[in-house]
Amino acid sequence: MRKLLLFLLLAISTKAFCHSPDSLKKVIATGSDVQRYKAVTTLLDMYISYQRVVGDTTMADSARKYFPIMERMATDTNRRIQYDLYQGWFMVRYNLLQSFEHIRNAIKSARESKNNAMIAECYLTAGILSESELDLSPAMIYYFAASNYLKLTKDELNLAACNVRIGNILMIYVQYDRALEYVSFAANVFLKHKDYEQYGLATERVVAIYLNKGEQQKALET
């Protein structure tokens, strides 16, 4: 619980989240349909961020009580896809097969709606969840699929983030040259968009690749 409180305090203090969990819960209880839906998704996004950053899936217990609300409000295709994605994220804690059933439903719906941005999000989510379960081969397939759709949408920042994930797995497979190609591309994109935090993290991965290749001088220069 202490880790959660520290994380939420950090999240609330950033531009990413402008509402406290308590204020969001109040909107969920009393707001209009649009306000309630936005509040629910914002709160669940906070829980997902905690799950990803801290590596703790216990927030699924808190998230589950909002699933019936989301299901009732899933009145169009995009909302239904989002509902399945949230189920995918949080059901990992309880039932991996059921989690990926929701992810596959989301991918199917997104492809039927021909929403490239949503298709990319679905594949990226599937990749992250597969990687979290150390199922690296399917994770790579999902990341490459996400990458293809991110190129179609010209979403450079998410494409760069996806490339870092691909590079990390290639490092595990000891494919250092390919990993360097993907991570260096990502670092240049982050620098172009002045996302210096992500640029720094990507550059750290470049250094790690050079060290694994035994190229200490290039690592030092980087």
mmCIF file of C-alpha atoms in Angstrom:
data_model
loop_
_atom_site.group_PDB
_atom_site.id
_atom_site.type_symbol
_atom_site.label_atom_id
_atom_site.label_comp_id
_atom_site.label_asym_id
_atom_site.label_seq_id
_atom_site.Cartn_x
_atom_site.Cartn_y
_atom_site.Cartn_z
ATOM 1 C CA MET A 1 0.000 0.000 0.000
ATOM 2 C CA ARG A 2 2.870 2.372 0.771
ATOM 3 C CA LYS A 3 4.264 1.847 -2.743
ATOM 4 C CA LEU A 4 0.833 2.633 -4.201
ATOM 5 C CA LEU A 5 0.442 5.848 -2.203
ATOM 6 C CA LEU A 6 3.910 7.039 -3.197
ATOM 7 C CA PHE A 7 3.219 6.228 -6.859
ATOM 8 C CA LEU A 8 -0.158 7.981 -6.880
ATOM 9 C CA LEU A 9 1.307 11.058 -5.195
ATOM 10 C CA LEU A 10 3.977 11.166 -7.892
ATOM 11 C CA ALA A 11 1.428 10.628 -10.668
ATOM 12 C CA ILE A 12 -0.928 13.301 -9.356
ATOM 13 C CA SER A 13 1.951 15.786 -9.143
ATOM 14 C CA THR A 14 2.738 15.396 -12.862
ATOM 15 C CA LYS A 15 0.915 16.738 -15.912
ATOM 16 C CA ALA A 16 -0.150 13.191 -16.794
ATOM 17 C CA PHE A 17 -2.847 13.135 -14.106
ATOM 18 C CA CYS A 18 -4.696 16.279 -13.033
ATOM 19 C CA HIS A 19 -7.215 14.540 -10.740
ATOM 20 C CA SER A 20 -6.866 12.677 -7.452
ATOM 21 C CA PRO A 21 -8.355 9.168 -7.124
ATOM 22 C CA ASP A 22 -10.960 10.522 -4.683
ATOM 23 C CA SER A 23 -12.111 13.254 -7.075
ATOM 24 C CA LEU A 24 -12.342 10.736 -9.912
ATOM 25 C CA LYS A 25 -14.441 8.394 -7.781
ATOM 26 C CA LYS A 26 -16.793 11.300 -7.005
ATOM 27 C CA VAL A 27 -17.251 12.000 -10.737
ATOM 28 C CA ILE A 28 -17.871 8.293 -11.371
ATOM 29 C CA ALA A 29 -20.646 8.359 -8.774
ATOM 30 C CA THR A 30 -22.353 11.619 -9.784
ATOM 31 C CA GLY A 31 -21.193 12.748 -13.260
ATOM 32 C CA SER A 32 -22.758 12.529 -16.698
ATOM 33 C CA ASP A 33 -22.126 9.528 -18.945
ATOM 34 C CA VAL A 34 -19.224 11.247 -20.702
ATOM 35 C CA GLN A 35 -17.730 12.481 -17.422
ATOM 36 C CA ARG A 36 -18.110 9.108 -15.750
ATOM 37 C CA TYR A 37 -16.519 7.256 -18.653
ATOM 38 C CA LYS A 38 -13.562 9.649 -18.747
ATOM 39 C CA ALA A 39 -13.119 9.370 -14.975
ATOM 40 C CA VAL A 40 -13.230 5.560 -15.018
ATOM 41 C CA THR A 41 -10.686 5.307 -17.829
ATOM 42 C CA THR A 42 -8.402 7.870 -16.176
ATOM 43 C CA LEU A 43 -8.478 5.951 -12.897
ATOM 44 C CA LEU A 44 -7.842 2.609 -14.615
ATOM 45 C CA ASP A 45 -4.987 4.167 -16.603
ATOM 46 C CA MET A 46 -3.435 5.211 -13.287
ATOM 47 C CA TYR A 47 -3.729 1.639 -12.024
ATOM 48 C CA ILE A 48 -2.147 0.319 -15.239
ATOM 49 C CA SER A 49 0.721 2.802 -14.935
ATOM 50 C CA TYR A 50 1.298 1.583 -11.385
ATOM 51 C CA GLN A 51 1.227 -2.015 -12.614
ATOM 52 C CA ARG A 52 3.758 -1.253 -15.355
ATOM 53 C CA VAL A 53 6.123 0.974 -13.369
ATOM 54 C CA VAL A 54 6.086 -0.804 -10.008
ATOM 55 C CA GLY A 55 5.551 -4.306 -11.394
ATOM 56 C CA ASP A 56 2.724 -5.032 -8.966
ATOM 57 C CA THR A 57 -0.616 -6.466 -10.145
ATOM 58 C CA THR A 58 -2.485 -6.026 -6.846
ATOM 59 C CA MET A 59 -4.311 -2.964 -8.203
ATOM 60 C CA ALA A 60 -6.395 -5.424 -10.216
ATOM 61 C CA ASP A 61 -8.403 -5.983 -7.032
ATOM 62 C CA SER A 62 -9.393 -2.284 -7.028
ATOM 63 C CA ALA A 63 -9.886 -2.123 -10.795
ATOM 64 C CA ARG A 64 -12.300 -5.045 -11.019
ATOM 65 C CA LYS A 65 -15.153 -3.194 -9.329
ATOM 66 C CA TYR A 66 -15.200 -0.727 -12.216
ATOM 67 C CA PHE A 67 -15.592 -3.412 -14.902
ATOM 68 C CA PRO A 68 -19.417 -3.574 -14.596
ATOM 69 C CA ILE A 69 -19.567 0.214 -14.992
ATOM 70 C CA MET A 70 -17.361 0.108 -18.076
ATOM 71 C CA GLU A 71 -19.315 -2.800 -19.548
ATOM 72 C CA ARG A 72 -22.603 -0.890 -19.200
ATOM 73 C CA MET A 73 -21.032 2.160 -20.851
ATOM 74 C CA ALA A 74 -19.414 0.156 -23.681
ATOM 75 C CA THR A 75 -22.029 1.421 -26.121
ATOM 76 C CA ASP A 76 -19.812 1.751 -29.208
ATOM 77 C CA THR A 77 -16.948 -0.168 -30.802
ATOM 78 C CA ASN A 78 -14.121 1.956 -29.406
ATOM 79 C CA ARG A 79 -15.467 1.716 -25.867
ATOM 80 C CA ARG A 80 -15.888 -2.024 -26.230
ATOM 81 C CA ILE A 81 -12.312 -2.374 -27.418
ATOM 82 C CA GLN A 82 -11.122 -0.284 -24.475
ATOM 83 C CA TYR A 83 -13.143 -2.442 -22.094
ATOM 84 C CA ASP A 84 -11.519 -5.607 -23.454
ATOM 85 C CA LEU A 85 -8.056 -4.041 -23.174
ATOM 86 C CA TYR A 86 -8.624 -3.129 -19.520
ATOM 87 C CA GLN A 87 -9.877 -6.644 -18.856
ATOM 88 C CA GLY A 88 -6.731 -7.934 -20.517
ATOM 89 C CA TRP A 89 -4.490 -5.819 -18.289
ATOM 90 C CA PHE A 90 -6.094 -6.703 -14.995
ATOM 91 C CA MET A 91 -7.224 -10.295 -15.567
ATOM 92 C CA VAL A 92 -3.549 -11.283 -15.878
ATOM 93 C CA ARG A 93 -3.562 -11.466 -12.086
ATOM 94 C CA TYR A 94 -6.328 -14.073 -12.009
ATOM 95 C CA ASN A 95 -6.568 -15.952 -15.285
ATOM 96 C CA LEU A 96 -3.981 -15.581 -18.052
ATOM 97 C CA LEU A 97 -6.074 -17.406 -20.654
ATOM 98 C CA GLN A 98 -9.075 -15.186 -19.955
ATOM 99 C CA SER A 99 -6.841 -12.116 -20.082
ATOM 100 C CA PHE A 100 -5.643 -12.937 -23.592
ATOM 101 C CA GLU A 101 -9.137 -13.885 -24.705
ATOM 102 C CA HIS A 102 -10.105 -10.275 -24.017
ATOM 103 C CA ILE A 103 -7.004 -9.029 -25.856
ATOM 104 C CA ARG A 104 -7.868 -11.157 -28.895
ATOM 105 C CA ASN A 105 -11.434 -9.806 -28.810
ATOM 106 C CA ALA A 106 -10.050 -6.274 -28.753
ATOM 107 C CA ILE A 107 -7.736 -6.971 -31.701
ATOM 108 C CA LYS A 108 -10.584 -8.522 -33.702
ATOM 109 C CA SER A 109 -12.914 -5.568 -33.050
ATOM 110 C CA ALA A 110 -10.201 -3.022 -33.833
ATOM 111 C CA ARG A 111 -9.349 -4.742 -37.116
ATOM 112 C CA GLU A 112 -13.029 -4.917 -38.080
ATOM 113 C CA SER A 113 -13.404 -1.195 -37.395
ATOM 114 C CA LYS A 114 -10.202 -0.500 -39.400
ATOM 115 C CA ASN A 115 -8.984 1.799 -36.626
ATOM 116 C CA ASN A 116 -5.213 1.624 -37.100
ATOM 117 C CA ALA A 117 -4.389 3.535 -33.915
ATOM 118 C CA MET A 118 -6.551 1.209 -31.838
ATOM 119 C CA ILE A 119 -5.140 -1.877 -33.591
ATOM 120 C CA ALA A 120 -1.630 -0.678 -32.704
ATOM 121 C CA GLU A 121 -2.661 -0.149 -29.075
ATOM 122 C CA CYS A 122 -4.125 -3.655 -28.918
ATOM 123 C CA TYR A 123 -1.006 -5.306 -30.308
ATOM 124 C CA LEU A 124 1.245 -3.210 -28.070
ATOM 125 C CA THR A 125 -0.786 -4.221 -25.010
ATOM 126 C CA ALA A 126 -0.606 -7.873 -26.033
ATOM 127 C CA GLY A 127 3.164 -7.556 -26.399
ATOM 128 C CA ILE A 128 3.641 -5.924 -23.000
ATOM 129 C CA LEU A 129 1.507 -8.551 -21.263
ATOM 130 C CA SER A 130 3.288 -11.407 -23.071
ATOM 131 C CA GLU A 131 6.658 -9.936 -22.119
ATOM 132 C CA SER A 132 5.543 -9.558 -18.488
ATOM 133 C CA GLU A 133 4.834 -13.294 -18.489
ATOM 134 C CA LEU A 134 8.297 -13.935 -20.013
ATOM 135 C CA ASP A 135 6.648 -15.271 -23.173
ATOM 136 C CA LEU A 136 9.109 -13.461 -25.406
ATOM 137 C CA SER A 137 8.497 -15.013 -28.817
ATOM 138 C CA PRO A 138 4.790 -14.006 -28.985
ATOM 139 C CA ALA A 139 5.739 -10.635 -27.479
ATOM 140 C CA MET A 140 8.071 -9.969 -30.406
ATOM 141 C CA ILE A 141 5.348 -10.898 -32.896
ATOM 142 C CA TYR A 142 2.897 -8.524 -31.208
ATOM 143 C CA TYR A 143 5.469 -5.710 -31.074
ATOM 144 C CA PHE A 144 6.289 -6.058 -34.771
ATOM 145 C CA ALA A 145 2.560 -5.986 -35.586
ATOM 146 C CA ALA A 146 2.114 -2.878 -33.413
ATOM 147 C CA SER A 147 5.118 -1.294 -35.122
ATOM 148 C CA ASN A 148 3.569 -1.764 -38.568
ATOM 149 C CA TYR A 149 0.346 -0.021 -37.554
ATOM 150 C CA LEU A 150 2.173 2.756 -35.683
ATOM 151 C CA LYS A 151 4.024 3.494 -38.928
ATOM 152 C CA LEU A 152 0.681 3.782 -40.717
ATOM 153 C CA THR A 153 -0.596 6.264 -38.129
ATOM 154 C CA LYS A 154 2.738 8.147 -38.122
ATOM 155 C CA ASP A 155 2.795 7.915 -34.308
ATOM 156 C CA GLU A 156 6.536 8.400 -33.930
ATOM 157 C CA LEU A 157 6.746 8.476 -30.137
ATOM 158 C CA ASN A 158 4.812 5.253 -29.581
ATOM 159 C CA LEU A 159 6.744 3.666 -32.453
ATOM 160 C CA ALA A 160 9.967 4.631 -30.690
ATOM 161 C CA ALA A 161 8.723 3.146 -27.403
ATOM 162 C CA CYS A 162 7.792 -0.034 -29.251
ATOM 163 C CA ASN A 163 11.259 -0.167 -30.820
ATOM 164 C CA VAL A 164 12.884 0.029 -27.378
ATOM 165 C CA ARG A 165 10.843 -2.986 -26.297
ATOM 166 C CA ILE A 166 11.862 -4.871 -29.438
ATOM 167 C CA GLY A 167 15.476 -3.947 -28.769
ATOM 168 C CA ASN A 168 15.277 -5.208 -25.185
ATOM 169 C CA ILE A 169 14.086 -8.631 -26.340
ATOM 170 C CA LEU A 170 16.689 -8.777 -29.105
ATOM 171 C CA MET A 171 19.322 -8.169 -26.408
ATOM 172 C CA ILE A 172 18.020 -11.198 -24.509
ATOM 173 C CA TYR A 173 18.330 -13.197 -27.740
ATOM 174 C CA VAL A 174 21.930 -11.888 -28.050
ATOM 175 C CA GLN A 175 21.151 -10.150 -31.341
ATOM 176 C CA TYR A 176 23.059 -7.032 -30.360
ATOM 177 C CA ASP A 177 23.441 -5.443 -33.803
ATOM 178 C CA ARG A 178 19.699 -5.618 -34.487
ATOM 179 C CA ALA A 179 18.950 -4.399 -30.978
ATOM 180 C CA LEU A 180 21.247 -1.422 -31.528
ATOM 181 C CA GLU A 181 19.415 -0.558 -34.746
ATOM 182 C CA TYR A 182 16.018 -0.452 -33.055
ATOM 183 C CA VAL A 183 17.082 1.326 -29.880
ATOM 184 C CA SER A 184 19.215 3.919 -31.706
ATOM 185 C CA PHE A 185 16.230 4.742 -33.926
ATOM 186 C CA ALA A 186 14.103 5.212 -30.807
ATOM 187 C CA ALA A 187 16.679 7.454 -29.132
ATOM 188 C CA ASN A 188 16.827 9.720 -32.197
ATOM 189 C CA VAL A 189 13.019 10.004 -32.287
ATOM 190 C CA PHE A 190 12.867 10.918 -28.591
ATOM 191 C CA LEU A 191 15.563 13.538 -29.115
ATOM 192 C CA LYS A 192 13.709 14.938 -32.138
ATOM 193 C CA HIS A 193 10.557 15.371 -30.035
ATOM 194 C CA LYS A 194 12.562 16.734 -27.063
ATOM 195 C CA ASP A 195 11.379 13.892 -24.835
ATOM 196 C CA TYR A 196 14.613 13.967 -22.892
ATOM 197 C CA GLU A 197 13.558 11.478 -20.209
ATOM 198 C CA GLN A 198 12.818 8.757 -22.769
ATOM 199 C CA TYR A 199 15.878 9.816 -24.767
ATOM 200 C CA GLY A 200 18.017 9.262 -21.687
ATOM 201 C CA LEU A 201 16.500 5.846 -21.020
ATOM 202 C CA ALA A 202 16.948 4.765 -24.649
ATOM 203 C CA THR A 203 20.541 5.982 -24.624
ATOM 204 C CA GLU A 204 21.197 3.901 -21.503
ATOM 205 C CA ARG A 205 20.052 0.866 -23.489
ATOM 206 C CA VAL A 206 22.445 1.825 -26.312
ATOM 207 C CA VAL A 207 25.276 1.915 -23.756
ATOM 208 C CA ALA A 208 24.220 -1.502 -22.423
ATOM 209 C CA ILE A 209 24.285 -2.937 -25.946
ATOM 210 C CA TYR A 210 27.790 -1.593 -26.604
ATOM 211 C CA LEU A 211 28.997 -3.068 -23.308
ATOM 212 C CA ASN A 212 27.500 -6.448 -24.186
ATOM 213 C CA LYS A 213 29.265 -6.256 -27.553
ATOM 214 C CA GLY A 214 32.555 -5.555 -25.772
ATOM 215 C CA GLU A 215 32.801 -2.080 -27.341
ATOM 216 C CA GLN A 216 33.704 -0.172 -24.178
ATOM 217 C CA GLN A 217 34.989 2.917 -25.957
ATOM 218 C CA LYS A 218 31.705 3.427 -27.853
ATOM 219 C CA ALA A 219 29.807 2.848 -24.609
ATOM 220 C CA LEU A 220 31.939 5.500 -22.876
ATOM 221 C CA GLU A 221 31.442 7.985 -25.728
ATOM 222 C CA THR A 222 27.685 7.418 -25.695
#
